PDB file of C-alpha atoms in Angstrom:
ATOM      1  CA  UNK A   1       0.000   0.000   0.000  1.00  0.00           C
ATOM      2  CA  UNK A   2       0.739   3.738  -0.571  1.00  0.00           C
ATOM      3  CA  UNK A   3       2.527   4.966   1.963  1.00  0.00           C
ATOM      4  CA  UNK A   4       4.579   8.214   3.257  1.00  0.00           C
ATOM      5  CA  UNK A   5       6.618   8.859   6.104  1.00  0.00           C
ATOM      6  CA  UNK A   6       7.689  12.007   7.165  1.00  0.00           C
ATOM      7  CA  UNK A   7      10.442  12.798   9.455  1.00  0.00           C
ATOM      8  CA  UNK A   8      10.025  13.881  13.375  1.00  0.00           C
ATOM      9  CA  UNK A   9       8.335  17.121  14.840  1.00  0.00           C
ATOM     10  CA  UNK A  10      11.755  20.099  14.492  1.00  0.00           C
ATOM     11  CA  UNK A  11      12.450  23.312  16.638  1.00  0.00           C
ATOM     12  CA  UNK A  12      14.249  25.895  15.131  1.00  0.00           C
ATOM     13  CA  UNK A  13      15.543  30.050  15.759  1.00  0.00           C
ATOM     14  CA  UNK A  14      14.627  32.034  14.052  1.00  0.00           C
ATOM     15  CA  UNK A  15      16.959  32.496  10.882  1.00  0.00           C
ATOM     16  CA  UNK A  16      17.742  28.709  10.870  1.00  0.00           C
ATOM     17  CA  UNK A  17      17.196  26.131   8.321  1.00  0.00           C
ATOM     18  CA  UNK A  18      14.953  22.777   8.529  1.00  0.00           C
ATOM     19  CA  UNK A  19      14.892  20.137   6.246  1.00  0.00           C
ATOM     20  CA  UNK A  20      11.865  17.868   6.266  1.00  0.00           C
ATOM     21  CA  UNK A  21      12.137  14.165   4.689  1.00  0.00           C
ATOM     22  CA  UNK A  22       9.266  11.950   3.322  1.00  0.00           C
ATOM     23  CA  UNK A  23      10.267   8.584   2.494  1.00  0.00           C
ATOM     24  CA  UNK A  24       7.732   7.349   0.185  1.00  0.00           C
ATOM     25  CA  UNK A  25       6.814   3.360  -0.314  1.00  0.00           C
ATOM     26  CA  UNK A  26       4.417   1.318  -1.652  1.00  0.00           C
ATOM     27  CA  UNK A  27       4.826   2.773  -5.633  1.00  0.00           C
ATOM     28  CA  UNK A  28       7.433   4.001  -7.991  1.00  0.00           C
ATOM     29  CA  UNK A  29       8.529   6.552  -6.580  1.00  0.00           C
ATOM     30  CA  UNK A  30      10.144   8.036  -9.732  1.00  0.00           C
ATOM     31  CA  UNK A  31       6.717   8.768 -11.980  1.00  0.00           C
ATOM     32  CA  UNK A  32       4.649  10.793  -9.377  1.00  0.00           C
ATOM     33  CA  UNK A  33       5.717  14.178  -8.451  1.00  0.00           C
ATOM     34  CA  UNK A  34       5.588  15.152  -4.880  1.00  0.00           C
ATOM     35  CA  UNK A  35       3.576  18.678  -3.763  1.00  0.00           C
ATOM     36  CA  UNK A  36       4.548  19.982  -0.326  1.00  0.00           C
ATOM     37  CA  UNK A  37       1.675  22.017   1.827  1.00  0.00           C
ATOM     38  CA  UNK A  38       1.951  23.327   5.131  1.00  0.00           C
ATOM     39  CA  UNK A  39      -0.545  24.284   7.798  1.00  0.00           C
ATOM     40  CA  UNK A  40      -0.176  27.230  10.485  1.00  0.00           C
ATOM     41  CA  UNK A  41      -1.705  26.574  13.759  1.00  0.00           C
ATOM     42  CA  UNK A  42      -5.576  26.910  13.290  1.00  0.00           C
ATOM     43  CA  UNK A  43      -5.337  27.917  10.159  1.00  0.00           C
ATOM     44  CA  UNK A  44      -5.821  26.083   6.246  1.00  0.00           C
ATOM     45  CA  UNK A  45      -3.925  24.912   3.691  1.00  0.00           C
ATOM     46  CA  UNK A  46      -0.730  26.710   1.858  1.00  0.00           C
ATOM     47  CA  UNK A  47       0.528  24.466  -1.206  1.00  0.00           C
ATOM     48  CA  UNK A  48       4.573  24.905  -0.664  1.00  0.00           C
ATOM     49  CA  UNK A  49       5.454  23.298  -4.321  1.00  0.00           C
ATOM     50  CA  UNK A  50       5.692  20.832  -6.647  1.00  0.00           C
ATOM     51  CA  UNK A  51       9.082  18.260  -7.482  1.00  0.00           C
ATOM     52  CA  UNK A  52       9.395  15.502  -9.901  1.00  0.00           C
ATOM     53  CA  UNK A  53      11.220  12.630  -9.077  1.00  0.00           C
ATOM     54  CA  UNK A  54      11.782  12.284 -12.763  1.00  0.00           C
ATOM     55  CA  UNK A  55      13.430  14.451 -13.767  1.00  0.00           C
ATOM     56  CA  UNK A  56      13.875  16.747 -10.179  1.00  0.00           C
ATOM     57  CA  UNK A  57      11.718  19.817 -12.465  1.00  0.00           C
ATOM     58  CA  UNK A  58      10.002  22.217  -9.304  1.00  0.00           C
ATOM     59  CA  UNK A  59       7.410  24.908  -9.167  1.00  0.00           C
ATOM     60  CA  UNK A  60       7.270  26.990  -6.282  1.00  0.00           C
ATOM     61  CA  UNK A  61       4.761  29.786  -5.410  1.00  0.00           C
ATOM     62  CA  UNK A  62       5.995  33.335  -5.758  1.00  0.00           C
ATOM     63  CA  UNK A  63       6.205  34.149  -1.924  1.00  0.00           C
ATOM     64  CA  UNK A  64       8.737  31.186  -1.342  1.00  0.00           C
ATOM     65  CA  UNK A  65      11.051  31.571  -4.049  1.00  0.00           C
ATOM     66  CA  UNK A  66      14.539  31.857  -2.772  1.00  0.00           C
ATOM     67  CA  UNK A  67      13.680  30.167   0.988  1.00  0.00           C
ATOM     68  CA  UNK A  68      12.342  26.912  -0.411  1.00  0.00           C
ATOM     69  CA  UNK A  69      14.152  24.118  -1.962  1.00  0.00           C
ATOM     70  CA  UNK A  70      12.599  20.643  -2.801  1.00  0.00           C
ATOM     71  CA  UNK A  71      14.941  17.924  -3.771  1.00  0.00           C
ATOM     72  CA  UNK A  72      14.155  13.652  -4.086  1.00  0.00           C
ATOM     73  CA  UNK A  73      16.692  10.933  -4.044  1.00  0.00           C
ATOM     74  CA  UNK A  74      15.015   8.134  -5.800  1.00  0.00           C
ATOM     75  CA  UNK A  75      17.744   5.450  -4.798  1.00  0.00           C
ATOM     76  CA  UNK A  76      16.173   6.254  -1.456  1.00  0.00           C
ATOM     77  CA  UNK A  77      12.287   7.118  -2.462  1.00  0.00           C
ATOM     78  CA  UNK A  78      12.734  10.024  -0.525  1.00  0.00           C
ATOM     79  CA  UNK A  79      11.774  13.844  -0.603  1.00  0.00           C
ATOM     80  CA  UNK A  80      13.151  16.946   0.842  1.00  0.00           C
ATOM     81  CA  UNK A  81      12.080  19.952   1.645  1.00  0.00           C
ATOM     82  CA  UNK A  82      14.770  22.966   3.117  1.00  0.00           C
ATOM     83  CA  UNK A  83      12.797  26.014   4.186  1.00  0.00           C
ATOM     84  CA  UNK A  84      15.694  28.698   4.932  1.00  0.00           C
ATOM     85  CA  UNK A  85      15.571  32.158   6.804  1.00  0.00           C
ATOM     86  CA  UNK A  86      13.041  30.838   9.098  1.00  0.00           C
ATOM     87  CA  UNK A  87      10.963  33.307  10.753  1.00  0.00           C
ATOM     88  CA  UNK A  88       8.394  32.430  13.479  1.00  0.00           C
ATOM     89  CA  UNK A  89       5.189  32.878  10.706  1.00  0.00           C
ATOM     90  CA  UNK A  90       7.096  29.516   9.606  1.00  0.00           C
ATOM     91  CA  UNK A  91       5.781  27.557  12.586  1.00  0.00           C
ATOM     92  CA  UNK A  92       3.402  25.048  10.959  1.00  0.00           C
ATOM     93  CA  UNK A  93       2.365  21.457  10.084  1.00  0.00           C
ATOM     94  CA  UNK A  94       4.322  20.174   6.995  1.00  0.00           C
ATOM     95  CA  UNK A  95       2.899  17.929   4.806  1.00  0.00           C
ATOM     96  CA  UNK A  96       3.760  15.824   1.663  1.00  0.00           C
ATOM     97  CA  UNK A  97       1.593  14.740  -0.713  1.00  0.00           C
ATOM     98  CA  UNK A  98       1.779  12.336  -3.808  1.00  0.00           C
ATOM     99  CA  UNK A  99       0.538  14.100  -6.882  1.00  0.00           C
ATOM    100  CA  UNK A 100      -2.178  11.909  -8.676  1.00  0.00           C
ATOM    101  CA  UNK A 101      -0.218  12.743 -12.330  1.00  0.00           C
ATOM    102  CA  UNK A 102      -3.676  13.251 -14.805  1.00  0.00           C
ATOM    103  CA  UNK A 103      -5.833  14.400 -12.458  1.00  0.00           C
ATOM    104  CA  UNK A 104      -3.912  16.889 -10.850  1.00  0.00           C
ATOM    105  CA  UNK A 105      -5.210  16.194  -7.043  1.00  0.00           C
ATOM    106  CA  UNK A 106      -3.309  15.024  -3.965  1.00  0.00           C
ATOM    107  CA  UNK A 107      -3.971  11.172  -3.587  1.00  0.00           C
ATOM    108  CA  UNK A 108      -1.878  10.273  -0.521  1.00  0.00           C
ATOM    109  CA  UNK A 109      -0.684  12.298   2.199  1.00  0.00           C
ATOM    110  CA  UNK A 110       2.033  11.917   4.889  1.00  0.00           C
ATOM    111  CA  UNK A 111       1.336  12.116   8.615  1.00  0.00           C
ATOM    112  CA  UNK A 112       2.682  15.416   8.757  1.00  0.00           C
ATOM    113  CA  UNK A 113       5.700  17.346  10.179  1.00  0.00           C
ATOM    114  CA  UNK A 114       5.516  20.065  13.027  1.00  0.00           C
ATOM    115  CA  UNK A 115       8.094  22.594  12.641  1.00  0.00           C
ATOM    116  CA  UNK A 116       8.145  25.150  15.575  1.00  0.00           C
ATOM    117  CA  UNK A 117      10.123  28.806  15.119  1.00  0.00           C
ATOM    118  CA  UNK A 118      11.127  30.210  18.563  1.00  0.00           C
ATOM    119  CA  UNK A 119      13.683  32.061  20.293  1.00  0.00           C
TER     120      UNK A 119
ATOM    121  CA  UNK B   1      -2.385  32.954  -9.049  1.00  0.00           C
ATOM    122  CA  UNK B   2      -6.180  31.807  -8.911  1.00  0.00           C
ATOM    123  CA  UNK B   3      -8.011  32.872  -5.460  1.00  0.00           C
ATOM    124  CA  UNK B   4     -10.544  29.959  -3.926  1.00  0.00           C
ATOM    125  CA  UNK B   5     -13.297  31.369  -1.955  1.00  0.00           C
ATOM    126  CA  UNK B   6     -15.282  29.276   0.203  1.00  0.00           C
ATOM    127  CA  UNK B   7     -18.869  29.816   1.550  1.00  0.00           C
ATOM    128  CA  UNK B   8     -20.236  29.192   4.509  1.00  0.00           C
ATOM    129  CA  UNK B   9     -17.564  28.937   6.778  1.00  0.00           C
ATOM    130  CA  UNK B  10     -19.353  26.873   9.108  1.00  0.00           C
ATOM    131  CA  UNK B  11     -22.262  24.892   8.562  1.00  0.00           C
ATOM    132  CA  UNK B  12     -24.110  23.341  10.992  1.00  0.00           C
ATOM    133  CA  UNK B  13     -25.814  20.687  10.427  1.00  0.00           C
ATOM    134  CA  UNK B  14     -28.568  18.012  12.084  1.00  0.00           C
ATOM    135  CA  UNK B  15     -27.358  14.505  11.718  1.00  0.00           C
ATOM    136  CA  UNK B  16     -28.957  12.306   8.805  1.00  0.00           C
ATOM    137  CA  UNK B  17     -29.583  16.036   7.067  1.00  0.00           C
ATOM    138  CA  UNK B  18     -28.138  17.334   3.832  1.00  0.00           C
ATOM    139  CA  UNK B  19     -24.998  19.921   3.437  1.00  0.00           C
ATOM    140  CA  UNK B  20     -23.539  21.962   1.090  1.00  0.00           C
ATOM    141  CA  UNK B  21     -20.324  23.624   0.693  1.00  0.00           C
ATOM    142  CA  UNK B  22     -19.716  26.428  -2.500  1.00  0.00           C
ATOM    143  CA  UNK B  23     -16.124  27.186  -4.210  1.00  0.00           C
ATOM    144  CA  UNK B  24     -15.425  29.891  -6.536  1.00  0.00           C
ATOM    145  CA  UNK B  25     -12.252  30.943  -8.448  1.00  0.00           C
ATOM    146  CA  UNK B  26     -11.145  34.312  -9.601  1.00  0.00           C
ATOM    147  CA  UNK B  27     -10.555  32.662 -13.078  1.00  0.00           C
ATOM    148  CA  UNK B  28     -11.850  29.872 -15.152  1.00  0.00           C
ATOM    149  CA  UNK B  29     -10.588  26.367 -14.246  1.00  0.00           C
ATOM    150  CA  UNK B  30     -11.064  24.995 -17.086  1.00  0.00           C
ATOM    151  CA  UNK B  31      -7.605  23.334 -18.898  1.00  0.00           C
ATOM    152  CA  UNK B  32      -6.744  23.998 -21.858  1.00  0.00           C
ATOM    153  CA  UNK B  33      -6.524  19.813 -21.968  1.00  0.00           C
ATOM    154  CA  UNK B  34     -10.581  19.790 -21.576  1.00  0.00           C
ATOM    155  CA  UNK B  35     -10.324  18.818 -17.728  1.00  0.00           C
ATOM    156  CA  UNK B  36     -10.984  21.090 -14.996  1.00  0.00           C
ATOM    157  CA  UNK B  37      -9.090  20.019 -11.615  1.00  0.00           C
ATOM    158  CA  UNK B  38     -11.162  21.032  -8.769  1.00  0.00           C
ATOM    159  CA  UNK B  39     -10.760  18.665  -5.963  1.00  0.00           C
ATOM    160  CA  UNK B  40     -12.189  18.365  -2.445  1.00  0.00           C
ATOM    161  CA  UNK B  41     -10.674  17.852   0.665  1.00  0.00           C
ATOM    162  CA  UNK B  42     -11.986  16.665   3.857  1.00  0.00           C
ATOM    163  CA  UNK B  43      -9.311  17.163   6.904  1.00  0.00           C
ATOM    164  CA  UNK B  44     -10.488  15.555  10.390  1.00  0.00           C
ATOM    165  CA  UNK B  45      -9.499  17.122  13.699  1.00  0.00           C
ATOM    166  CA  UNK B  46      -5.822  15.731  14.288  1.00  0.00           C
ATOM    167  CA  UNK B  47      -5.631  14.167  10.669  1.00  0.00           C
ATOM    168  CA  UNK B  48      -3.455  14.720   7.428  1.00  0.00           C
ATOM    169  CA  UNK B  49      -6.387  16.115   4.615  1.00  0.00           C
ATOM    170  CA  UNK B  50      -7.825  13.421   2.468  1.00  0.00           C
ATOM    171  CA  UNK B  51      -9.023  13.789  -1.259  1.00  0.00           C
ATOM    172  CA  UNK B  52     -12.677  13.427  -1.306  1.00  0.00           C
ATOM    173  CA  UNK B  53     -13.410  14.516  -4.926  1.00  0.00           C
ATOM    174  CA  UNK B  54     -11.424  14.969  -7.866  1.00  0.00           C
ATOM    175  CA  UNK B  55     -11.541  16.985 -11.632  1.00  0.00           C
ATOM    176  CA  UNK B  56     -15.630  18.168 -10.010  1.00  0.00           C
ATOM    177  CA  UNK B  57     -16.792  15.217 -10.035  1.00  0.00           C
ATOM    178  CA  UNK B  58     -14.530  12.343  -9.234  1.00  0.00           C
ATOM    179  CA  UNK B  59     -15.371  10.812  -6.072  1.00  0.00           C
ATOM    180  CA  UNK B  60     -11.837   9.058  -4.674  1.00  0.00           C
ATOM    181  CA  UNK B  61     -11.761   5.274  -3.974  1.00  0.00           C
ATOM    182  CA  UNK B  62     -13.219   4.268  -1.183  1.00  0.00           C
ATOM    183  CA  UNK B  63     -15.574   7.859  -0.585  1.00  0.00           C
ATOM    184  CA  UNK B  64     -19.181   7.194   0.447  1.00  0.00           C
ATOM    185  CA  UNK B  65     -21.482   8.269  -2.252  1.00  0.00           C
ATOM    186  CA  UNK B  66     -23.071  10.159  -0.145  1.00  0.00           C
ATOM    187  CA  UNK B  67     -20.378  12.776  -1.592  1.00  0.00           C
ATOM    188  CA  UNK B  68     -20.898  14.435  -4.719  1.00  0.00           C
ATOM    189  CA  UNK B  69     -18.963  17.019  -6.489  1.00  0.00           C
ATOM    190  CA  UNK B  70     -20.610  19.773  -9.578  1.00  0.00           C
ATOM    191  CA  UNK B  71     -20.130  22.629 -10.485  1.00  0.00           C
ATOM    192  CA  UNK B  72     -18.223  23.953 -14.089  1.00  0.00           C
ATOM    193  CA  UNK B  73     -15.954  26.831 -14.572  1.00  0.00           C
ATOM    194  CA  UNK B  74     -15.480  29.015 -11.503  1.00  0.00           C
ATOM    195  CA  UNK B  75     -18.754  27.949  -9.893  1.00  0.00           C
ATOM    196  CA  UNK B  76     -18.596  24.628  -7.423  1.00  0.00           C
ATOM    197  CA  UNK B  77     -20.536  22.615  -4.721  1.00  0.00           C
ATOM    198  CA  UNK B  78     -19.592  19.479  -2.562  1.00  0.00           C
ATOM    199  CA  UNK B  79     -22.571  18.158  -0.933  1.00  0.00           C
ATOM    200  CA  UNK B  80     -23.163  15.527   1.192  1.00  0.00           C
ATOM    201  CA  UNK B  81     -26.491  13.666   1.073  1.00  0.00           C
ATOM    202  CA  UNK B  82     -27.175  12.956   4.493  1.00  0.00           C
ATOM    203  CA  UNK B  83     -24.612  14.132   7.654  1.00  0.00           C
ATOM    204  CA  UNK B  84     -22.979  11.480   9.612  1.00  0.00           C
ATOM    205  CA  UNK B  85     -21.112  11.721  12.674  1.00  0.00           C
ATOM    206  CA  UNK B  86     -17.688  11.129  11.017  1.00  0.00           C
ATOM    207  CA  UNK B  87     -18.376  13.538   8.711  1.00  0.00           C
ATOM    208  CA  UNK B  88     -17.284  16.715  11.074  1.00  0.00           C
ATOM    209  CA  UNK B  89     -14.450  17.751   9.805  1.00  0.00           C
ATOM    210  CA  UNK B  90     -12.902  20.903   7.481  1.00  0.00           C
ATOM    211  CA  UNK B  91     -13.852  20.714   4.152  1.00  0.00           C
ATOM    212  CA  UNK B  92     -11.216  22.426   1.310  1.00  0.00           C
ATOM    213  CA  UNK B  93     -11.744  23.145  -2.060  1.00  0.00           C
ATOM    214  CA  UNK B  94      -8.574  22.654  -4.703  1.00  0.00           C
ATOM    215  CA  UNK B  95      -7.489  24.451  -7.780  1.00  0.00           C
ATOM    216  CA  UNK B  96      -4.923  21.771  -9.581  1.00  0.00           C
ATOM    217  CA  UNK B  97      -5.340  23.748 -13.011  1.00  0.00           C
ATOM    218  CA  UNK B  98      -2.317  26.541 -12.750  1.00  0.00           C
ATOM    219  CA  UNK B  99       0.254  26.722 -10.872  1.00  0.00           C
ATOM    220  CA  UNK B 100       0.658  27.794  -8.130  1.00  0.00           C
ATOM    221  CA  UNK B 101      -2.096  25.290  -6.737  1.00  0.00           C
ATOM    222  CA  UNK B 102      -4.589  26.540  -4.531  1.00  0.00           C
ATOM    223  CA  UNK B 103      -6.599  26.053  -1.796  1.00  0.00           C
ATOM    224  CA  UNK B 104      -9.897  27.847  -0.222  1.00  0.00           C
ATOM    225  CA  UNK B 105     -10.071  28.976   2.941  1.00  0.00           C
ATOM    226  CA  UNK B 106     -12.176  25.558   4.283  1.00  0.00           C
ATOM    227  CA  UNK B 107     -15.451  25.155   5.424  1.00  0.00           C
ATOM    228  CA  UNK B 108     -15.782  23.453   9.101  1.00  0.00           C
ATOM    229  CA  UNK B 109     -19.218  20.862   8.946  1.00  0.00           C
ATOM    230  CA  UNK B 110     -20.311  20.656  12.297  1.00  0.00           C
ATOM    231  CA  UNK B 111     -23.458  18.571  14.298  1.00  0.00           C
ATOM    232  CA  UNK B 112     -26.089  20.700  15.545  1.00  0.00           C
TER     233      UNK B 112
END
């Protein structure tokens, strides 16, 4: 079965760097691309970006560009996401999500990451 | 980048009745491809989202059909036939047409 695995709950200061993993099983890994959304405390959903395992091709929304990187190792199944500069606005629930290629939704989600911003 | 608005932002609702959640884009989802990829989104307190409902209309493997998805262009409904317990949760409307993907602002179904 689909699965994917994210990597533990993070505390970082402000200015820092965090790298979340999601270690994908279950499919090949290589032919669905991998979106990235995160989720502020009480709050709804930001999409974060989009990688292909494929050929490692990203989009990224505007107000990330230049803090976000998204990366996959496919010897590994695995997906990374470095959010740089971190500010405490950052502090959120990290998701990944398999893109469902065709019909452009998000079929399977990981458990999700907390990533907390304080001094 | 395409806005998602989302009306009401709470509905609630008597168990075993019917409920219905609106989404509308600043700009045509329609594809160039022919497809339009609106998706729902149910997220239980505590839980990752789930797809619901895919390109309007799609209803995921494994959704009740209770759950059914219309709507064309920038105009969309989810509705649910008949409320059931499990069904309290935030519901989100998806924009998988443009980049950058969008979401709108979710809609919390809760039990009179």
């Amino acid at each position: 079965q689909v699965q994917l695995v994210q990597s533990g709950a993070e505390v970082k200061k402000p200015g820092a760097s965090v790298t979340v993993s999601c270690k994908a099983s279950g499919y090949t890994f290589a032919i669905y691309g991998i979106n990235w959304v995160r989720q502020a405390p009480g709050q709804g959903l930001e999409w974060m970006g989009w990688i292909s395992p494929y050929n490692g091709n990203t989009h990224y929304p505007q107000k990330l560009q230049g803090r976000v990187t998204m990366t996959t190792d496919t010897s590994t199944s695995t997906a990374y996401m470095e959010l740089k500069s971190l500010r405490s606005d950052d502090t959120a629930l990290y998701y990944c999500a398999r893109d469902r290629s065709g019909d452009e939704t998000f079929d399977y989600w990981g458990q999700g990451t907390l990533v907390t911003v304080s001094s | 980048d395409i806005v998602m608005t989302q009306t009401p932002l709470s509905s609630p609702v008597t168990l075993g009745q019917p409920a219905s959640i609106s989404c509308r884009s600043s700009q045509s989802l329609a594809h160039s491809d022919g497809n339009t990829y609106l998706s729902w989104l149910q997220q239980r307190p505590g839980q990752p989202p789930r797809v619901l409902i895919y390109k309007i209309s799609k209803r995921f493997s494994g959704v009740p059909d209770r759950f059914s998805g219309s709507g064309a262009g920038t105009d969309f409904t989810l509705k649910i036939s008949r409320v059931e317990a499990e069904d309290v949760a935030i519901y989100y409307c998806m924009q998988g047409t443009q980049f950058p993907f969008t979401f709108g602002g979710g809609t919390k179904v809760e039990i009179k």
